[in-house]
Tab-separated table of C-alpha atoms in Angstrom:
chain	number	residue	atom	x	y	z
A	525	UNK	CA	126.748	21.754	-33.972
A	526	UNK	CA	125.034	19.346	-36.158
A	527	UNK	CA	121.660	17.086	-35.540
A	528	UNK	CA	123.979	13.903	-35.743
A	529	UNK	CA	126.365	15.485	-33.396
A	530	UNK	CA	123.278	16.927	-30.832
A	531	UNK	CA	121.236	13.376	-31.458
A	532	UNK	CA	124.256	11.079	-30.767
A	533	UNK	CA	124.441	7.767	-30.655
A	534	UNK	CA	120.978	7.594	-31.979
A	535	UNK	CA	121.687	8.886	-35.296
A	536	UNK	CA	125.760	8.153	-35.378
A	537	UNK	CA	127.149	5.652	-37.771
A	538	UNK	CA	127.448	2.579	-35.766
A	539	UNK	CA	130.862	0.849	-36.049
A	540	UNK	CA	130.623	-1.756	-33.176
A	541	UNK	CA	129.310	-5.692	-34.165
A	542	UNK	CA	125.559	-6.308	-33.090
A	543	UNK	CA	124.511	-9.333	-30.841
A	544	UNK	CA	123.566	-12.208	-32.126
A	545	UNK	CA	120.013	-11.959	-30.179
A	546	UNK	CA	119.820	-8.554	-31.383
A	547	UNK	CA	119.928	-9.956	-35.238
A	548	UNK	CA	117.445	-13.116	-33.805
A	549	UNK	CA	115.250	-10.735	-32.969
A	550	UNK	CA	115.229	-8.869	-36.222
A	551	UNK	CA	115.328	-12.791	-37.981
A	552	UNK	CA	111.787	-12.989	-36.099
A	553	UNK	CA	110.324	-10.137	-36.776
A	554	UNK	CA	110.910	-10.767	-40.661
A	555	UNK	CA	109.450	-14.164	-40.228
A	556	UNK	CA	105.809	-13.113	-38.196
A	557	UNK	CA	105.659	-10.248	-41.088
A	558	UNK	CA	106.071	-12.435	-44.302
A	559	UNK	CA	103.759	-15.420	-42.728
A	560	UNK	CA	101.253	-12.664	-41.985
A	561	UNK	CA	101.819	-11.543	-45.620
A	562	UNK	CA	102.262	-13.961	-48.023
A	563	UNK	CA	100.453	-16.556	-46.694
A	564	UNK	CA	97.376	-14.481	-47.665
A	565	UNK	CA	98.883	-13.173	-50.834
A	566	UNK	CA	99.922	-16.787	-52.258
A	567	UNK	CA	96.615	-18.768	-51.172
A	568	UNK	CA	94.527	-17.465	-49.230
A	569	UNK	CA	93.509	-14.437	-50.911
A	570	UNK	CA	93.083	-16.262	-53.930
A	571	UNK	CA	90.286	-19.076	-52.173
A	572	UNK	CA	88.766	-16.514	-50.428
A	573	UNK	CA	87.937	-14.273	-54.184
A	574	UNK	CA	86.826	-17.870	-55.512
A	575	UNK	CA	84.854	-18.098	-52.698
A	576	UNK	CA	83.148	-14.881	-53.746
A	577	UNK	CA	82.792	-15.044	-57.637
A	578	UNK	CA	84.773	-18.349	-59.441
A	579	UNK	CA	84.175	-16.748	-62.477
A	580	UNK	CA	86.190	-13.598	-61.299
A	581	UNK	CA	88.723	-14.840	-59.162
A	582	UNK	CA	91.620	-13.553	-61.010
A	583	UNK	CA	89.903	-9.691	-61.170
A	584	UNK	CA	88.693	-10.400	-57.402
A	585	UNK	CA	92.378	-11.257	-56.376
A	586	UNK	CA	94.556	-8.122	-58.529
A	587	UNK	CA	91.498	-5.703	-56.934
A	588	UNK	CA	91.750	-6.774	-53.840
A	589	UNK	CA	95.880	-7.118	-53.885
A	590	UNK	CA	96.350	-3.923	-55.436
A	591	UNK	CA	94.173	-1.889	-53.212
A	592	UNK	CA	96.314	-3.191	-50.500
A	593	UNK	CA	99.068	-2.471	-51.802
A	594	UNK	CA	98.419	1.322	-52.629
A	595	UNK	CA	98.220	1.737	-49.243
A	596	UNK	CA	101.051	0.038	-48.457
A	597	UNK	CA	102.823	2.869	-51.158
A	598	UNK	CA	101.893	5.298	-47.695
A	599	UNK	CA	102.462	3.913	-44.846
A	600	UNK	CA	105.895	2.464	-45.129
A	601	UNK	CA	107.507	5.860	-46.032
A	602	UNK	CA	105.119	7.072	-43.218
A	603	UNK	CA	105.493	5.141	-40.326
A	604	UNK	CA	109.114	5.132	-40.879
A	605	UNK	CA	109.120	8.787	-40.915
A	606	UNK	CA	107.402	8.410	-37.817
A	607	UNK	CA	109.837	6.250	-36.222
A	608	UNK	CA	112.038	8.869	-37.480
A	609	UNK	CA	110.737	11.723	-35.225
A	610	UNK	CA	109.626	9.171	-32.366
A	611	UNK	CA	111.427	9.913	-28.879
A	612	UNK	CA	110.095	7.019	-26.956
A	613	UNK	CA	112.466	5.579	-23.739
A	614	UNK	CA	113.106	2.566	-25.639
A	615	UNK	CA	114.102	3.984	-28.677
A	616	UNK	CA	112.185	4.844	-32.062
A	617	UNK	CA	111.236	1.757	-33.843
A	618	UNK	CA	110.106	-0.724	-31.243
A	619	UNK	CA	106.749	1.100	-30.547
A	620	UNK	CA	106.066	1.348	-34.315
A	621	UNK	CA	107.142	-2.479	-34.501
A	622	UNK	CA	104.539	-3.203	-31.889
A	623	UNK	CA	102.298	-1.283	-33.151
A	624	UNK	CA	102.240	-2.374	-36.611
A	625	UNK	CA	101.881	-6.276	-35.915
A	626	UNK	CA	98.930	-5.462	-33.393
A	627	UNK	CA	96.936	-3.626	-36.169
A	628	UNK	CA	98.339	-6.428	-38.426
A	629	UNK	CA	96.847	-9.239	-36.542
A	630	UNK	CA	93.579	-7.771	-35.929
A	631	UNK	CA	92.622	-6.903	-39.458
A	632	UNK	CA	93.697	-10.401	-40.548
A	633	UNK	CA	90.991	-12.018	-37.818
A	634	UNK	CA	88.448	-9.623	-38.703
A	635	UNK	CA	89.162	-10.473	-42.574
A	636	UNK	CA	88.256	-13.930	-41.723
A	637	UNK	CA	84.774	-12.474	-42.035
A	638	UNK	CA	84.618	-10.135	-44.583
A	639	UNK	CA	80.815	-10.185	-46.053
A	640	UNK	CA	81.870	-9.142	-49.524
A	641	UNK	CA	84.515	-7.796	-51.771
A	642	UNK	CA	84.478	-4.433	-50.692
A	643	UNK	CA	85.205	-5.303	-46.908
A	644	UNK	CA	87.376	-7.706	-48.012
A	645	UNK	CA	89.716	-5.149	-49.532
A	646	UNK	CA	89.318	-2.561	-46.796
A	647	UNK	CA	90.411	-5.143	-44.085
A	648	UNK	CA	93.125	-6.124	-46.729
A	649	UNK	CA	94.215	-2.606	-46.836
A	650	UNK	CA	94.127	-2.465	-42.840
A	651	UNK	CA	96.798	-6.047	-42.780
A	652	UNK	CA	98.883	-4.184	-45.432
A	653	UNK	CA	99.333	-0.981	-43.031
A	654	UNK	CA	100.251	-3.047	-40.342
A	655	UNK	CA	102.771	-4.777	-41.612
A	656	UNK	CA	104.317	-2.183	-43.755
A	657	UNK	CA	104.376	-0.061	-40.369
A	658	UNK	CA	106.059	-2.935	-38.493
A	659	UNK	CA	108.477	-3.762	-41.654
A	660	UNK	CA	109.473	0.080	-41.861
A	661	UNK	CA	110.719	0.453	-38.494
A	662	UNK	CA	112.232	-2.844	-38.402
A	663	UNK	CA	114.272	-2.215	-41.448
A	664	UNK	CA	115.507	1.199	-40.623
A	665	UNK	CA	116.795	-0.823	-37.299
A	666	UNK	CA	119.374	-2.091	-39.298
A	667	UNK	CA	121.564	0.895	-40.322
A	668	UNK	CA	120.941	2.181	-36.806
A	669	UNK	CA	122.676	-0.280	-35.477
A	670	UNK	CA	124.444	-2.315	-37.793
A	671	UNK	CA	127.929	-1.546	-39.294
A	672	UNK	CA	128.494	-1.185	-43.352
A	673	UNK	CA	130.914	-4.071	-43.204
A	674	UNK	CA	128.201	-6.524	-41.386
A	675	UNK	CA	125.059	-5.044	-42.983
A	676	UNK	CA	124.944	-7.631	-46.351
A	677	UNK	CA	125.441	-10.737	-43.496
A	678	UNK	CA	122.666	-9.238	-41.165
A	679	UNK	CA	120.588	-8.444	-44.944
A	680	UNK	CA	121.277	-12.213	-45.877
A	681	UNK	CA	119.537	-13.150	-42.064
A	682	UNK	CA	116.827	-10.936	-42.804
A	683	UNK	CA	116.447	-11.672	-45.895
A	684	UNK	CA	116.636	-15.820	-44.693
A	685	UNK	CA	113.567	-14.670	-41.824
A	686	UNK	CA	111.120	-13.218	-44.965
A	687	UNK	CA	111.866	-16.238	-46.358
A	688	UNK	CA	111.259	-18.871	-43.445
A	689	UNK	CA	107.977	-16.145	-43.184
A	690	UNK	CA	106.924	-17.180	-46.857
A	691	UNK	CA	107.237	-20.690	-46.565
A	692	UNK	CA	105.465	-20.641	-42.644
A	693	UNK	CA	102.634	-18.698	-44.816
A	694	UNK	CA	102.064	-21.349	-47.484
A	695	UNK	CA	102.726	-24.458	-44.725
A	696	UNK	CA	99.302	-22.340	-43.021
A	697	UNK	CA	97.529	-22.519	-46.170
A	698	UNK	CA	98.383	-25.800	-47.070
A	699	UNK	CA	97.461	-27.180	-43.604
A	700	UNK	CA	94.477	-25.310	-43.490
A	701	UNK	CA	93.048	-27.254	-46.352
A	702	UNK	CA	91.229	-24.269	-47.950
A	703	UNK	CA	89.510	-22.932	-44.621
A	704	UNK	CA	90.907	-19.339	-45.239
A	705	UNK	CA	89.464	-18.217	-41.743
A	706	UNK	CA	91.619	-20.502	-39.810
A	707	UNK	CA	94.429	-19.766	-42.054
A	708	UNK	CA	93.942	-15.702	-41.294
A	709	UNK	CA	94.189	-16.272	-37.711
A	710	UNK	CA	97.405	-18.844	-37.770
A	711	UNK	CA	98.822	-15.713	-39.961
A	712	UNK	CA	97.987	-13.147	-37.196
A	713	UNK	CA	99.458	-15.269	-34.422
A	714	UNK	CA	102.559	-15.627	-36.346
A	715	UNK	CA	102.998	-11.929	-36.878
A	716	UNK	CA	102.514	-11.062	-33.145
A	717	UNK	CA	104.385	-14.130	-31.823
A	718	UNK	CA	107.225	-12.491	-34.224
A	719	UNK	CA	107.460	-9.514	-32.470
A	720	UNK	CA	108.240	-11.046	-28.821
A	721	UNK	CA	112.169	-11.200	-29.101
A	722	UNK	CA	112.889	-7.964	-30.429
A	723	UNK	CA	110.596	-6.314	-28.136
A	724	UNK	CA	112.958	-7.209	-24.776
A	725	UNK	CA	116.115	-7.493	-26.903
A	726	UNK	CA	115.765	-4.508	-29.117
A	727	UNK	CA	118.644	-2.140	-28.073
A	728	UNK	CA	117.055	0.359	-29.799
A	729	UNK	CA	118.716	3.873	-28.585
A	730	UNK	CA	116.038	6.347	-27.876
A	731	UNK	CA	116.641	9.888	-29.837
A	732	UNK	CA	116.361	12.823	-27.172
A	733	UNK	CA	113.620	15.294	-27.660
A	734	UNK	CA	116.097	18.066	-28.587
A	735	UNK	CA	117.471	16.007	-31.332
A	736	UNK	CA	114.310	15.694	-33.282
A	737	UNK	CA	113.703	18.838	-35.958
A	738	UNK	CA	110.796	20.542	-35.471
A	739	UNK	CA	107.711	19.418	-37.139
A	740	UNK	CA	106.388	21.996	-40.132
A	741	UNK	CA	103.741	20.074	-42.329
A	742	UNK	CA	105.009	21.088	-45.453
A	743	UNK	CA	108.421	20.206	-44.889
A	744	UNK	CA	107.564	16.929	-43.575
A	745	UNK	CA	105.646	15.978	-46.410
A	746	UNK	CA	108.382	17.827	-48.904
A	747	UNK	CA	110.713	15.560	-47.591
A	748	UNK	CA	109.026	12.297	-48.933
A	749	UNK	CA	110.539	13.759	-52.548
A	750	UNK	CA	114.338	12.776	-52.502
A	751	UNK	CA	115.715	14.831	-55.516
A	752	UNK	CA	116.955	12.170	-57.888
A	753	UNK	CA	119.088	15.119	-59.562
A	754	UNK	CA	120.612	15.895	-55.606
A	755	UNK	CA	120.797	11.921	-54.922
A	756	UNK	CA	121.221	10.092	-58.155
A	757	UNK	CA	122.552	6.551	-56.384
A	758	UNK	CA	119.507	6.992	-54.010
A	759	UNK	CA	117.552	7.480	-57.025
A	760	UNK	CA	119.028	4.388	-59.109
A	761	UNK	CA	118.870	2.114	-56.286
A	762	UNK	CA	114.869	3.013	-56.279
A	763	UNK	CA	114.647	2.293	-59.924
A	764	UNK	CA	116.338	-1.028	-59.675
A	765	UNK	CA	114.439	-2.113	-56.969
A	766	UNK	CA	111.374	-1.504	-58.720
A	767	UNK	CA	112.173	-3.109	-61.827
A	768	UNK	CA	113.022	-6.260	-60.148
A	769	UNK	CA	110.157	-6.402	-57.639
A	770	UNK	CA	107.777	-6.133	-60.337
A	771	UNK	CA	109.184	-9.136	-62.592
A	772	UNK	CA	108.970	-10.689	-59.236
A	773	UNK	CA	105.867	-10.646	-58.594
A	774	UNK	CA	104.510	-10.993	-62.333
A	775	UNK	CA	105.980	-14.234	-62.046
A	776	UNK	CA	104.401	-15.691	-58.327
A	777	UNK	CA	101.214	-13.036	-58.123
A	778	UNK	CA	99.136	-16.211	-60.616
A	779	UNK	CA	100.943	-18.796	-58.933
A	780	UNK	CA	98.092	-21.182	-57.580
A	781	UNK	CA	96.489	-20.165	-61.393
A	782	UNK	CA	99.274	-21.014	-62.827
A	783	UNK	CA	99.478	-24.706	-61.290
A	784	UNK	CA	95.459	-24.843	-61.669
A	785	UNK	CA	94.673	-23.735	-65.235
A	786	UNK	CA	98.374	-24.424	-67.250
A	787	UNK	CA	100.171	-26.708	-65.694
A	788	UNK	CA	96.826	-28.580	-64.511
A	789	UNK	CA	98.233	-30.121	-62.057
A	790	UNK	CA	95.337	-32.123	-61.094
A	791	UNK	CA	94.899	-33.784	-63.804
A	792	UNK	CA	98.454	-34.064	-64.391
A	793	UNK	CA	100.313	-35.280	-61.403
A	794	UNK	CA	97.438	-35.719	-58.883
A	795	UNK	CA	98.264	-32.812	-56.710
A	796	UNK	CA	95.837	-30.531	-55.385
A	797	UNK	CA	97.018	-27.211	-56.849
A	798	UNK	CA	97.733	-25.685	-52.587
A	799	UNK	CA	99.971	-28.620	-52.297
A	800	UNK	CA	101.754	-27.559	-55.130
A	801	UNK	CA	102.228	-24.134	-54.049
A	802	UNK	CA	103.694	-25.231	-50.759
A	803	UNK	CA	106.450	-27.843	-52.368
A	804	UNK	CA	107.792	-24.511	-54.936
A	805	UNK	CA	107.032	-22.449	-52.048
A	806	UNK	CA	109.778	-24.701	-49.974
A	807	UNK	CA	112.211	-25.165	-52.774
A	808	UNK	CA	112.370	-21.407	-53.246
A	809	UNK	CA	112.874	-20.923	-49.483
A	810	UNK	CA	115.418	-23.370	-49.551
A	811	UNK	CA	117.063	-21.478	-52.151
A	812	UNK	CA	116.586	-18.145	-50.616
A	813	UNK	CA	118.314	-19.342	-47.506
A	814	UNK	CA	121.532	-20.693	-48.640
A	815	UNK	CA	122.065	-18.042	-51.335
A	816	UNK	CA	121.470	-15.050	-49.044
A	817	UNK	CA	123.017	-15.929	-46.370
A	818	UNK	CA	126.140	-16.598	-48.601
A	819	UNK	CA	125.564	-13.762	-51.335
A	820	UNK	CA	125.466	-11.688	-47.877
A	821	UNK	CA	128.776	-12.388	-46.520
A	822	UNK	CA	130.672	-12.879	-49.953
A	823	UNK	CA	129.745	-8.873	-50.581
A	824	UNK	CA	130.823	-7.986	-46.822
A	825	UNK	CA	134.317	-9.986	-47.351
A	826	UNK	CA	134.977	-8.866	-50.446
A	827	UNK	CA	133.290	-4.725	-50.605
A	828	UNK	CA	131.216	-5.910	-53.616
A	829	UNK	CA	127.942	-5.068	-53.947
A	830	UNK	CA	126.770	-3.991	-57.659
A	831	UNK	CA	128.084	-7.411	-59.730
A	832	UNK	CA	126.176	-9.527	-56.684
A	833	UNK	CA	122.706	-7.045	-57.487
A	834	UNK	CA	123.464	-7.806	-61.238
A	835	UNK	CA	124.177	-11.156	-61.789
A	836	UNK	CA	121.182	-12.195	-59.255
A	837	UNK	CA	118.428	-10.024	-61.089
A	838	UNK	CA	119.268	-12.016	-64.374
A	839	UNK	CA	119.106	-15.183	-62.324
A	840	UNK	CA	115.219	-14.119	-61.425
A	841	UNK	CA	114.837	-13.432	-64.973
A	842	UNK	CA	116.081	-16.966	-66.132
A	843	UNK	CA	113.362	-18.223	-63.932
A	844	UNK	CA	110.534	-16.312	-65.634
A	845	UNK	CA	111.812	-17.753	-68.854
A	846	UNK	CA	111.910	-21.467	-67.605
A	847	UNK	CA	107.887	-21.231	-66.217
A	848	UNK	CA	107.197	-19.255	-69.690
A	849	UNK	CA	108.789	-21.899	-72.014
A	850	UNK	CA	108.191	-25.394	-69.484
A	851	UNK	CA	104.637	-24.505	-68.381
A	852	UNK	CA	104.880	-28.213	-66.781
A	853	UNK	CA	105.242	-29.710	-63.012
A	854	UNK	CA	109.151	-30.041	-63.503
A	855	UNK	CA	109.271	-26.955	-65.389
A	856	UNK	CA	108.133	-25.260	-62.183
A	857	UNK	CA	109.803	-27.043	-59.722
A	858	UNK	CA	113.110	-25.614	-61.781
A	859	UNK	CA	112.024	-22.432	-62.310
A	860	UNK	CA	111.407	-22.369	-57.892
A	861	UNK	CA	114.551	-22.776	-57.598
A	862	UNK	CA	116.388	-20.693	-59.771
A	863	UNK	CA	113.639	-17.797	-59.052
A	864	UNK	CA	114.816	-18.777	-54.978
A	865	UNK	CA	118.865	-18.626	-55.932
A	866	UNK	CA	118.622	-15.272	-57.948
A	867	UNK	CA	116.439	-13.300	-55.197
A	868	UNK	CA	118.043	-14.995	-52.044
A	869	UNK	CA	121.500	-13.119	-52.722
A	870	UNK	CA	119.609	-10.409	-54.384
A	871	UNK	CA	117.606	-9.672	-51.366
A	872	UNK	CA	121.023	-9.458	-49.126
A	873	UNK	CA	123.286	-7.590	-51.279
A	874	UNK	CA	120.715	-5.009	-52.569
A	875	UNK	CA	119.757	-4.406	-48.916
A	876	UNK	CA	123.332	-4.107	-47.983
A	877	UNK	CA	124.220	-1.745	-51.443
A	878	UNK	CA	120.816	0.411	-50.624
A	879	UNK	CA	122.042	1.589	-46.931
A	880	UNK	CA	124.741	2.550	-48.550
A	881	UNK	CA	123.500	5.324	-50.746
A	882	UNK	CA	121.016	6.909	-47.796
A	883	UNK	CA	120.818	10.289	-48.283
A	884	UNK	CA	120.815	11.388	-44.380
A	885	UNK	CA	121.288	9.837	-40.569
A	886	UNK	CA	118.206	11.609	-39.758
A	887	UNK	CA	116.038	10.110	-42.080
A	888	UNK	CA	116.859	6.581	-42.279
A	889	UNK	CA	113.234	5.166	-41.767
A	890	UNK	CA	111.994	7.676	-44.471
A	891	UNK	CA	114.485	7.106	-46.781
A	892	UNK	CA	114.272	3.333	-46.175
A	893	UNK	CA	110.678	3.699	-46.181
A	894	UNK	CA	110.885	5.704	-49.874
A	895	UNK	CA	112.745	2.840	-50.884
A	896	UNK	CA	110.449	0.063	-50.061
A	897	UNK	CA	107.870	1.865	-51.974
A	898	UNK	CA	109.556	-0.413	-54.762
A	899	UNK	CA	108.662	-3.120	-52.783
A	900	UNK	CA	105.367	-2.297	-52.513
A	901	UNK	CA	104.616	-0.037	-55.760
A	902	UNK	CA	104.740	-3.533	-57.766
A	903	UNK	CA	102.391	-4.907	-55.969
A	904	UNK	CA	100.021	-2.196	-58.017
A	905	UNK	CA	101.510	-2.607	-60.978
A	906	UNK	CA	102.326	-5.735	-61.414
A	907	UNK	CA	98.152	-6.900	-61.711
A	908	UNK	CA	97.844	-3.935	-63.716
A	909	UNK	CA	100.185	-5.520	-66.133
A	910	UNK	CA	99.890	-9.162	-65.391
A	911	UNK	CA	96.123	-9.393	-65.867
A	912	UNK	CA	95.973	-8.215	-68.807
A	913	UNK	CA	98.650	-10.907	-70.520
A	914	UNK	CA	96.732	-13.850	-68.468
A	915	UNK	CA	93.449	-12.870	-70.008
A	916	UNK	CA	94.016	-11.075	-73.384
A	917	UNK	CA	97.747	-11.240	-74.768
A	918	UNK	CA	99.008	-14.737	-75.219
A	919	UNK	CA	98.324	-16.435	-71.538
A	920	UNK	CA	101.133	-17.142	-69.246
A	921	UNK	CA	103.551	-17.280	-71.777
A	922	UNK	CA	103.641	-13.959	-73.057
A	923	UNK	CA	103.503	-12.880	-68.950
A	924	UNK	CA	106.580	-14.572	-67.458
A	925	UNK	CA	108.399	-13.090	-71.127
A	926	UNK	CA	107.153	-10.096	-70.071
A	927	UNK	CA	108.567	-10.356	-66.852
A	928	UNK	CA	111.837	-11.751	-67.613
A	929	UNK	CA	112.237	-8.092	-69.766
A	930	UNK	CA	111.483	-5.879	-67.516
A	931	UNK	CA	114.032	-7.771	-64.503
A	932	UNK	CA	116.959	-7.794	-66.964
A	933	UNK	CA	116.138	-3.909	-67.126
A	934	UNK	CA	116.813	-3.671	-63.440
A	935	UNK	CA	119.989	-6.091	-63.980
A	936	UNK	CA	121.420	-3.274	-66.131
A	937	UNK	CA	120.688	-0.082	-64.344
A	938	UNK	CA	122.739	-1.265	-61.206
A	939	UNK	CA	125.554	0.118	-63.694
A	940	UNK	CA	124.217	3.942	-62.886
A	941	UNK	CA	125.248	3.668	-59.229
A	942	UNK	CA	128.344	5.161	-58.885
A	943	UNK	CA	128.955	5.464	-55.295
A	944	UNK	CA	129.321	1.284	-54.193
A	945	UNK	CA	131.434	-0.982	-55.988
């Protein structure tokens, strides 16, 4: 008798439709995680390192961002292996969902008062774990529960609830009015007021003690290596991800630079440079929202996933080329919103194609959690590279060129996945 067959329902392939309170919840959880996030990452990050050192803002910011972000490279494989193995009553991924946006929240107050860089980044690293913990178990949720032929309509809602997240993050930075301490703890009560819904309406299904494989250190840890050779889809879908992700964030990580120092917007249009964040911020959610909630369905209805991925990653590359070649207020506000139409269905259908190509039941919140490693891996690299082109190699120009190349790579490696249409 197999694990599956010993562990069932927990680790079955669900075929029945979930609730719509169910998916709320989920919505919410998204939201509290990407206001806790990005409000930080777009603004407040960025006033708090010019708080610190104007004159080193942008090597404050990719230090501080980056550090977080390595850790995130650990803990969202690892708390979804976690969730994995847990055995709780109420099933395996609420506790780690709790869990996550408690450590979350209380890293963000405390980084309110960070004394200097170095504490700064620590407490950084701390918000990163948190959320990454909460986000792991929260996305393995979904091919728990959710059915292949509703999973790109419940990724389009998720994907909608990140995005509501981002924009709730930049409305807290923009009403905050550059106090980054108030703005922290708005963040933190978003991410734990996210976390309410899903925590009584979870219908999680709790995986019996005899269903979970006995715990050997080295194969634990072996099993964070998914053999591309074994798993080549698995492995594509990675790549692709990555690729993406990091054009992505090459083209917002400079964002309130971007609007200070090129587009001078200022001087230009009389807009503080946080206000300008928030109005891209809200076209690209808008964006976001009505492309991935239809990109979504359209791939459920028709069993399409891979020309969806494709055509939407060379959308998001379009949009590096409009802010590379229109470094100007409109330029931006039309380079928002193609950026938001390209990764709104790309975030759905991607989601959707990626639970697809899971190597085991068993593993979900690993193997989800591998995955989002090219969620978070970019977040490294992406300074790494960015930096570089902002301060030595032709500006922002020769950075949102760079970053329409490397998206267009991911565009074209969807092709290698054989096993979804």
């Amino acid at each position: 008798m197999s694990l599956s067959e010993t562990a069932a329902p927990a680790l079955a392939e669900p075929h029945r439709p979930v609730r719509p309170v169910w998916t709320a919840g989920v919505v919410l959880v998204n939201v509290g995680i990407n206001a806790a996030f990005f409000g930080p990452l777009q603004v407040l990050l960025g006033q708090q390192a010019a708080a610190f050192d104007e004159g080193e803002k942008e090597a404050i910011l990719a230090l501080v961002t980056g550090a977080g972000a390595a850790v995130s490279l650990v803990a969202n494989p690892l708390f979804g292996a976690l969730s994995d193995r847990t055995t709780a009553r109420r099933g395996r991924r609420i506790p780690w969902v709790l869990f996550g946006a408690i450590l979350g929240a209380a890293a963000l107050i405390a980084l309110a008062g960070a004394p200097n860089v170095a504490v700064m980044a620590v407490l950084w690293c701390l918000v990163q774990a948190g959320c990454n913990g909460a986000y792991a178990a929260i996305t393995a949720a979904i091919p728990d529960r959710v059915p292949v032929a509703q999973r790109g309509t419940v990724g389009g809602l998720a994907a909608m609830g990140q995005t509501v997240g981002i924009l709730i993050g930049a409305v807290i930075a923009a009403v905050v009015s550059g106090n980054f301490a108030l703005g922290y703890a708005f963040c933190a009560a978003a991410l734990l007021a996210g976390v309410v819904l899903y925590f009584f309406k979870n219908d999680d299904v709790a995986l019996p003690a005899h269903g979970r494989p006995p715990f050997k250190l080295t194969r634990f840890a072996a099993g964070f290596w998914i053999s591309p050779a074994r798993y080549p889809d698995f492995a594509w879908a990675w790549l692709t991800r990555l690729l993406v992700n990091i054009g992505n964030h090459m083209v917002t990580l400079y964002l309130l630079f971007f609007l200070t120092d090129a587009v001078q917007l200022p001087r230009t249009q009389g807009i503080e440079p946080e206000v300008g964040v928030l109005v891209l911020t809200g076209l690209y959610a808008v964006m976001v929202i009505i492309t991935s909630v239809i990109g979504g369905r359209l791939s459920d209805r028709t069993g399409r996933r891979k020309p969806l991925v494709m055509l939407s990653s060379a959308v998001i590359a379009a949009a590096a080329l409009i802010l590379a070649f229109a470094p100007t207020w409109p330029g931006a506000l039309i380079g928002a919103s193609v950026l938001g139409i390209g990764f709104g269905c790309y975030l759905a259908v991607d989601f959707a194609l990626i639970t697809q190509v899971l190597p085991t039941a068993v593993d979900r919140g690993k193997d989800l959690g591998v995955i989002n490693i090219a969620n978070s891996l970019p977040q490294v690299i992406a300074p790494l590279i960015a930096y570089p082109f902002v301060a030595f190699w032709g500006g922002y120009v020769s950075l949102y060129l760079a970053a329409a190349v490397i998206g267009l790579l991911g565009a074209v490696f969807v092709l290698r996945i054989k096993g979804v249409d």
